Short mmCIF file of C-alpha atoms in Angstrom, two decimals:
data_model
loop_
_atom_site.label_atom_id
_atom_site.label_comp_id
_atom_site.label_asym_id
_atom_site.label_seq_id
_atom_site.Cartn_x
_atom_site.Cartn_y
_atom_site.Cartn_z
CA UNK A 1 65.33 97.72 99.67
CA UNK A 2 64.76 96.57 96.07
CA UNK A 3 63.05 93.49 94.74
CA UNK A 4 61.97 90.88 97.33
CA UNK A 5 61.50 87.22 96.54
CA UNK A 6 58.20 85.96 98.12
CA UNK A 7 58.24 82.28 97.04
CA UNK A 8 60.80 79.51 96.62
CA UNK A 9 63.26 80.33 93.82
CA UNK A 10 62.96 77.57 91.22
CA UNK A 11 62.41 77.64 87.43
CA UNK A 12 59.88 80.33 88.07
CA UNK A 13 60.14 82.91 90.81
CA UNK A 14 57.85 85.40 92.48
CA UNK A 15 59.24 88.90 92.97
CA UNK A 16 57.18 91.40 94.85
CA UNK A 17 54.17 89.25 94.17
CA UNK A 18 54.81 89.09 90.39
CA UNK A 19 55.58 85.71 88.76
CA UNK A 20 58.79 85.77 86.67
CA UNK A 21 60.92 83.33 84.72
CA UNK A 22 64.10 82.88 86.72
CA UNK A 23 67.09 83.66 84.55
CA UNK A 24 69.48 84.32 87.43
CA UNK A 25 69.72 80.97 89.11
CA UNK A 26 72.56 78.47 89.58
CA UNK A 27 70.05 75.72 90.19
CA UNK A 28 71.31 73.88 87.10
CA UNK A 29 70.09 70.45 87.95
CA UNK A 30 66.73 71.47 89.42
CA UNK A 31 67.55 70.07 92.82
CA UNK A 32 66.05 73.01 94.59
CA UNK A 33 62.45 72.05 95.33
CA UNK A 34 63.11 68.26 94.71
CA UNK A 35 60.53 66.46 96.92
CA UNK A 36 62.85 63.55 97.88
CA UNK A 37 65.64 65.92 98.93
CA UNK A 38 63.26 68.10 100.93
CA UNK A 39 61.82 65.11 102.69
CA UNK A 40 65.38 63.92 103.53
CA UNK A 41 66.22 67.39 104.89
CA UNK A 42 63.17 67.41 107.10
CA UNK A 43 63.97 64.03 108.56
CA UNK A 44 67.51 65.17 109.25
CA UNK A 45 66.42 68.31 110.95
CA UNK A 46 64.13 66.34 113.22
CA UNK A 47 67.00 64.01 114.15
CA UNK A 48 69.91 66.47 114.54
CA UNK A 49 68.41 69.94 114.68
CA UNK A 50 69.81 72.77 112.57
CA UNK A 51 73.51 72.26 113.56
CA UNK A 52 75.96 70.98 116.07
CA UNK A 53 76.84 74.58 117.16
CA UNK A 54 80.49 73.73 117.29
CA UNK A 55 83.67 73.65 115.15
CA UNK A 56 84.69 70.41 113.36
CA UNK A 57 87.92 70.22 115.27
CA UNK A 58 86.23 70.27 118.67
CA UNK A 59 82.76 68.67 119.04
CA UNK A 60 81.15 69.69 115.72
CA UNK A 61 81.74 66.58 113.58
CA UNK A 62 78.55 64.63 113.05
CA UNK A 63 78.20 61.23 111.31
CA UNK A 64 76.53 62.91 108.29
CA UNK A 65 79.65 65.04 107.72
CA UNK A 66 81.76 61.93 107.42
CA UNK A 67 79.20 60.14 105.24
CA UNK A 68 79.12 63.14 102.88
CA UNK A 69 82.87 63.28 102.67
CA UNK A 70 83.05 59.61 101.90
CA UNK A 71 80.41 59.80 99.16
CA UNK A 72 81.94 62.87 97.57
CA UNK A 73 85.33 61.10 97.38
CA UNK A 74 83.67 58.06 95.81
CA UNK A 75 81.69 60.05 93.36
CA UNK A 76 84.75 62.06 92.24
CA UNK A 77 86.86 58.87 92.19
CA UNK A 78 89.45 60.42 94.59
CA UNK A 79 90.89 58.98 97.80
CA UNK A 80 89.44 61.52 100.26
CA UNK A 81 87.33 64.60 100.53
CA UNK A 82 87.03 67.46 103.02
CA UNK A 83 83.83 69.46 103.47
CA UNK A 84 83.73 73.23 104.21
CA UNK A 85 80.96 75.37 105.75
CA UNK A 86 80.70 77.87 102.91
CA UNK A 87 81.42 77.76 99.22
CA UNK A 88 83.30 80.99 99.02
CA UNK A 89 85.67 80.08 101.83
CA UNK A 90 86.53 76.74 100.22
CA UNK A 91 88.97 77.84 97.56
CA UNK A 92 89.86 81.01 99.48
CA UNK A 93 91.14 78.81 102.29
CA UNK A 94 92.46 75.84 100.31
CA UNK A 95 95.03 77.94 98.47
CA UNK A 96 96.83 79.33 101.55
CA UNK A 97 96.66 75.91 103.19
CA UNK A 98 99.31 74.88 100.64
CA UNK A 99 100.88 77.89 99.09
CA UNK A 100 102.99 80.02 101.44
CA UNK A 101 105.38 82.92 101.30
CA UNK A 102 108.19 82.15 98.74
CA UNK A 103 106.06 79.81 96.62
CA UNK A 104 105.14 80.71 93.05
CA UNK A 105 101.57 80.58 91.68
CA UNK A 106 100.69 80.74 87.96
CA UNK A 107 97.11 81.96 87.73
CA UNK A 108 94.63 82.67 84.88
CA UNK A 109 93.88 86.39 84.82
CA UNK A 110 90.11 85.74 84.79
CA UNK A 111 89.86 83.75 88.05
CA UNK A 112 86.95 84.51 90.37
CA UNK A 113 87.03 86.71 93.49
CA UNK A 114 87.24 83.87 95.94
CA UNK A 115 90.42 82.63 94.27
CA UNK A 116 91.83 86.16 94.41
CA UNK A 117 91.25 86.28 98.18
CA UNK A 118 93.01 82.96 98.54
CA UNK A 119 95.99 84.29 96.58
CA UNK A 120 96.16 87.35 98.88
CA UNK A 121 96.09 85.14 101.99
CA UNK A 122 98.88 82.91 100.67
CA UNK A 123 101.38 85.79 100.30
CA UNK A 124 102.99 83.78 97.48
CA UNK A 125 104.45 85.27 94.31
CA UNK A 126 101.78 85.51 91.67
CA UNK A 127 102.20 85.35 87.87
CA UNK A 128 99.04 85.97 85.88
CA UNK A 129 98.79 84.63 82.35
CA UNK A 130 96.29 85.72 79.69
CA UNK A 131 92.94 84.06 79.79
CA UNK A 132 93.14 80.43 78.55
CA UNK A 133 96.31 81.35 76.66
CA UNK A 134 98.65 78.42 76.93
CA UNK A 135 101.41 80.12 74.87
CA UNK A 136 101.49 83.03 77.34
CA UNK A 137 101.57 80.61 80.26
CA UNK A 138 104.45 78.67 78.76
CA UNK A 139 106.40 81.90 78.33
CA UNK A 140 106.02 82.59 82.04
CA UNK A 141 107.00 78.99 82.88
CA UNK A 142 110.10 79.19 80.73
CA UNK A 143 111.12 82.44 82.37
CA UNK A 144 110.80 80.81 85.79
CA UNK A 145 112.67 77.73 84.58
CA UNK A 146 115.58 79.91 83.47
CA UNK A 147 115.68 81.52 86.92
CA UNK A 148 115.60 78.09 88.55
CA UNK A 149 118.62 77.02 86.49
CA UNK A 150 120.53 80.01 87.69
CA UNK A 151 119.69 79.39 91.33
CA UNK A 152 119.12 75.63 91.76
CA UNK A 153 119.41 75.68 95.59
CA UNK A 154 116.46 78.09 95.82
CA UNK A 155 114.56 76.19 93.15
CA UNK A 156 114.70 72.98 95.21
CA UNK A 157 112.67 74.61 98.07
CA UNK A 158 110.28 76.63 95.92
CA UNK A 159 106.87 75.09 95.21
CA UNK A 160 105.04 75.95 92.04
CA UNK A 161 101.27 75.88 91.64
CA UNK A 162 98.94 76.25 88.71
CA UNK A 163 95.44 77.59 89.55
CA UNK A 164 92.55 77.61 87.10
CA UNK A 165 88.74 77.17 86.91
CA UNK A 166 86.88 74.34 85.12
CA UNK A 167 84.39 76.81 83.73
CA UNK A 168 85.38 80.41 84.37
CA UNK A 169 82.80 82.47 86.26
CA UNK A 170 84.02 85.69 84.58
CA UNK A 171 83.93 84.42 80.96
CA UNK A 172 81.98 81.17 80.77
CA UNK A 173 84.87 79.44 78.93
CA UNK A 174 86.14 75.97 79.70
CA UNK A 175 89.78 75.64 80.69
CA UNK A 176 92.00 73.73 78.17
CA UNK A 177 92.73 70.97 80.67
CA UNK A 178 94.74 68.60 78.30
CA UNK A 179 97.27 71.38 77.59
CA UNK A 180 97.39 72.42 81.23
CA UNK A 181 98.23 68.83 82.29
CA UNK A 182 101.00 68.70 79.67
CA UNK A 183 102.51 71.90 81.05
CA UNK A 184 102.11 70.60 84.62
CA UNK A 185 104.17 67.53 83.85
CA UNK A 186 106.78 69.44 81.86
CA UNK A 187 107.42 72.11 84.43
CA UNK A 188 106.65 70.07 87.57
CA UNK A 189 103.67 72.02 88.79
CA UNK A 190 100.88 71.26 91.26
CA UNK A 191 97.53 71.98 89.62
CA UNK A 192 94.42 73.14 91.55
CA UNK A 193 91.05 73.41 89.70
CA UNK A 194 88.07 75.37 90.98
CA UNK A 195 85.00 73.47 89.66
CA UNK A 196 82.26 75.68 91.11
CA UNK A 197 80.37 75.86 87.79
CA UNK A 198 81.64 72.68 86.01
CA UNK A 199 80.80 70.34 88.92
CA UNK A 200 77.42 68.80 88.12
CA UNK A 201 77.32 70.31 84.62
CA UNK A 202 80.34 68.98 82.67
CA UNK A 203 81.07 65.37 81.91
CA UNK A 204 78.84 62.35 81.38
CA UNK A 205 78.13 62.02 85.08
CA UNK A 206 78.69 65.63 86.12
CA UNK A 207 82.15 65.03 87.59
CA UNK A 208 83.50 68.14 85.95
CA UNK A 209 86.23 69.17 83.54
CA UNK A 210 88.39 66.08 84.00
CA UNK A 211 85.54 63.77 82.98
CA UNK A 212 84.61 66.13 80.15
CA UNK A 213 88.15 65.74 78.69
CA UNK A 214 88.45 62.10 79.81
CA UNK A 215 91.53 62.86 81.89
CA UNK A 216 92.27 60.63 84.94
CA UNK A 217 91.54 62.54 88.15
CA UNK A 218 94.84 61.51 89.59
CA UNK A 219 96.50 63.91 87.17
CA UNK A 220 94.96 66.70 89.18
CA UNK A 221 96.37 67.55 92.61
CA UNK A 222 93.25 69.22 94.10
CA UNK A 223 89.69 69.69 92.92
CA UNK A 224 87.66 72.35 94.68
CA UNK A 225 83.94 73.02 94.29
CA UNK A 226 81.07 74.89 95.92
CA UNK A 227 77.93 72.95 96.75
CA UNK A 228 75.87 76.12 96.56
CA UNK A 229 75.51 75.98 92.73
CA UNK A 230 74.56 72.70 91.03
CA UNK A 231 73.81 70.97 94.30
CA UNK A 232 71.48 73.71 95.49
CA UNK A 233 72.64 73.61 99.12
CA UNK A 234 75.38 75.30 101.21
CA UNK A 235 79.09 74.63 101.67
CA UNK A 236 81.90 73.43 99.56
CA UNK A 237 84.40 70.60 99.24
CA UNK A 238 87.87 69.59 98.17
CA UNK A 239 88.87 66.16 96.89
CA UNK A 240 92.34 64.74 96.35
CA UNK A 241 94.76 62.12 97.57
CA UNK A 242 94.82 61.18 101.25
CA UNK A 243 98.06 63.04 101.68
CA UNK A 244 96.65 66.30 100.22
CA UNK A 245 93.38 66.20 102.20
CA UNK A 246 95.06 65.30 105.48
CA UNK A 247 97.36 68.23 104.99
CA UNK A 248 94.27 70.46 104.62
CA UNK A 249 92.74 69.16 107.80
CA UNK A 250 95.95 69.73 109.76
CA UNK A 251 96.26 73.23 108.24
CA UNK A 252 92.73 74.03 109.23
CA UNK A 253 93.45 72.89 112.78
CA UNK A 254 96.51 75.02 113.30
CA UNK A 255 95.99 77.84 110.75
CA UNK A 256 96.12 81.40 112.06
CA UNK A 257 94.82 83.09 108.86
CA UNK A 258 91.65 85.10 108.98
CA UNK A 259 89.77 82.83 106.57
CA UNK A 260 90.04 79.71 108.80
CA UNK A 261 87.41 77.56 107.15
CA UNK A 262 87.47 74.04 108.43
CA UNK A 263 86.72 74.95 112.08
CA UNK A 264 83.25 76.07 110.98
CA UNK A 265 80.52 73.47 111.08
CA UNK A 266 78.34 72.77 108.04
CA UNK A 267 74.66 72.46 108.92
CA UNK A 268 73.77 68.77 109.45
CA UNK A 269 70.60 68.72 107.44
CA UNK A 270 72.18 70.30 104.39
CA UNK A 271 75.05 67.85 104.50
CA UNK A 272 72.65 64.92 104.40
CA UNK A 273 70.71 66.49 101.52
CA UNK A 274 73.87 66.59 99.39
CA UNK A 275 74.86 63.11 100.48
CA UNK A 276 71.47 61.72 99.39
CA UNK A 277 72.05 63.11 95.86
CA UNK A 278 75.22 61.07 95.61
CA UNK A 279 73.80 57.79 96.94
CA UNK A 280 73.06 56.19 93.57
CA UNK A 281 76.54 56.40 91.97
CA UNK A 282 78.91 53.48 91.71
CA UNK A 283 81.24 52.90 94.60
CA UNK A 284 84.99 53.75 94.39
CA UNK A 285 86.85 52.42 97.35
CA UNK A 286 90.53 53.47 97.51
CA UNK A 287 93.15 51.49 99.34
CA UNK A 288 93.75 52.64 102.92
CA UNK A 289 96.95 54.56 103.27
CA UNK A 290 98.77 56.75 105.75
CA UNK A 291 101.65 58.83 104.49
CA UNK A 292 104.17 61.00 106.27
CA UNK A 293 106.84 62.91 104.37
CA UNK A 294 109.74 65.01 105.66
CA UNK A 295 111.50 67.55 103.54
CA UNK A 296 115.18 66.69 103.42
CA UNK A 297 116.00 70.44 103.45
CA UNK A 298 114.61 70.74 107.02
CA UNK A 299 117.01 71.09 109.93
CA UNK A 300 116.73 68.72 112.93
CA UNK A 301 115.10 71.51 115.06
CA UNK A 302 112.58 72.19 112.27
CA UNK A 303 111.63 68.51 112.10
CA UNK A 304 111.23 68.45 115.88
CA UNK A 305 108.89 71.38 115.73
CA UNK A 306 106.88 69.70 112.94
CA UNK A 307 106.62 66.57 115.09
CA UNK A 308 105.26 68.61 118.04
CA UNK A 309 102.63 70.23 115.80
CA UNK A 310 101.59 66.78 114.51
CA UNK A 311 101.37 65.39 118.04
CA UNK A 312 99.31 68.37 119.28
CA UNK A 313 96.93 68.03 116.35
CA UNK A 314 96.64 64.29 116.91
CA UNK A 315 95.74 64.79 120.56
CA UNK A 316 93.24 67.51 119.63
CA UNK A 317 91.49 65.38 117.00
CA UNK A 318 91.37 62.16 118.98
CA UNK A 319 91.10 63.72 122.44
CA UNK A 320 93.72 61.18 123.43
CA UNK A 321 94.28 62.56 126.95
CA UNK A 322 90.73 62.01 127.98
CA UNK A 323 90.84 58.58 126.41
CA UNK A 324 93.91 57.64 128.47
CA UNK A 325 92.44 58.94 131.69
CA UNK A 326 89.17 56.94 131.06
CA UNK A 327 91.29 53.78 130.74
CA UNK A 328 92.91 54.46 134.08
CA UNK A 329 89.52 54.83 135.73
#
């Protein structure tokens, strides 16, 4: 069955009883084996057990989940965050939560496998550009802009996304974020960045590629990262505006795709471990806001259908029927 690890995998590792220097780890910050984090994990296991054994949308949400999401949003200086059970499913599920059939995605040809699975699930039209080649990307964008000018009615209902990685898993190169932001603004794109490797490693405080290039995070529509690399735990997260994150939660509640991520429950102890790592950063408290938008291209019946979905999701999340019956009692 090959080599077997017989001790905790840290800077050094024991394989089949032989001590080795670990050159195959993603434990960039040395958090694995940290005494304070291990103590926090043990305390959490004693209080909550190993998990809630239920999906987030039903009875699986625990206070440490909400605490972790709040601290991630504060750390990344975004309005809200949403936590996922597994790192791989984070980006693989986030993409089809937004991009649907008929949408257009411009994607770097070196993106990782999880992104590729998300692209497949979205059923969108994919245009790959050469790795970190902004000239090639702009050629594709100009070609699409020309098609849009010929068919403006279709262009109005077609969404366009730009999907890249902060540090590419398949090449180790950093994405040219300043140029990407310029193209985003010029061609009216939504930009999603997978920061699996760059989170915790790039920037003065480890906030990733936006901090590395000193670009405001509100220039980025969605930042996605695994917690299984620099944070040495399990799960993943997305951060963005309240509107973006709430859309993800709703999509996770009603999605019928096979990679339905958000209904899985992240283990409580691991959530608190990650949260403890973020406790010492400065606070970033966004203004409270609730936003509801309606596409003016929708028909009245389509709007009615959307309202029904929103109402059902609201009842499911808040268990409003049980609340009303308890008031009657």
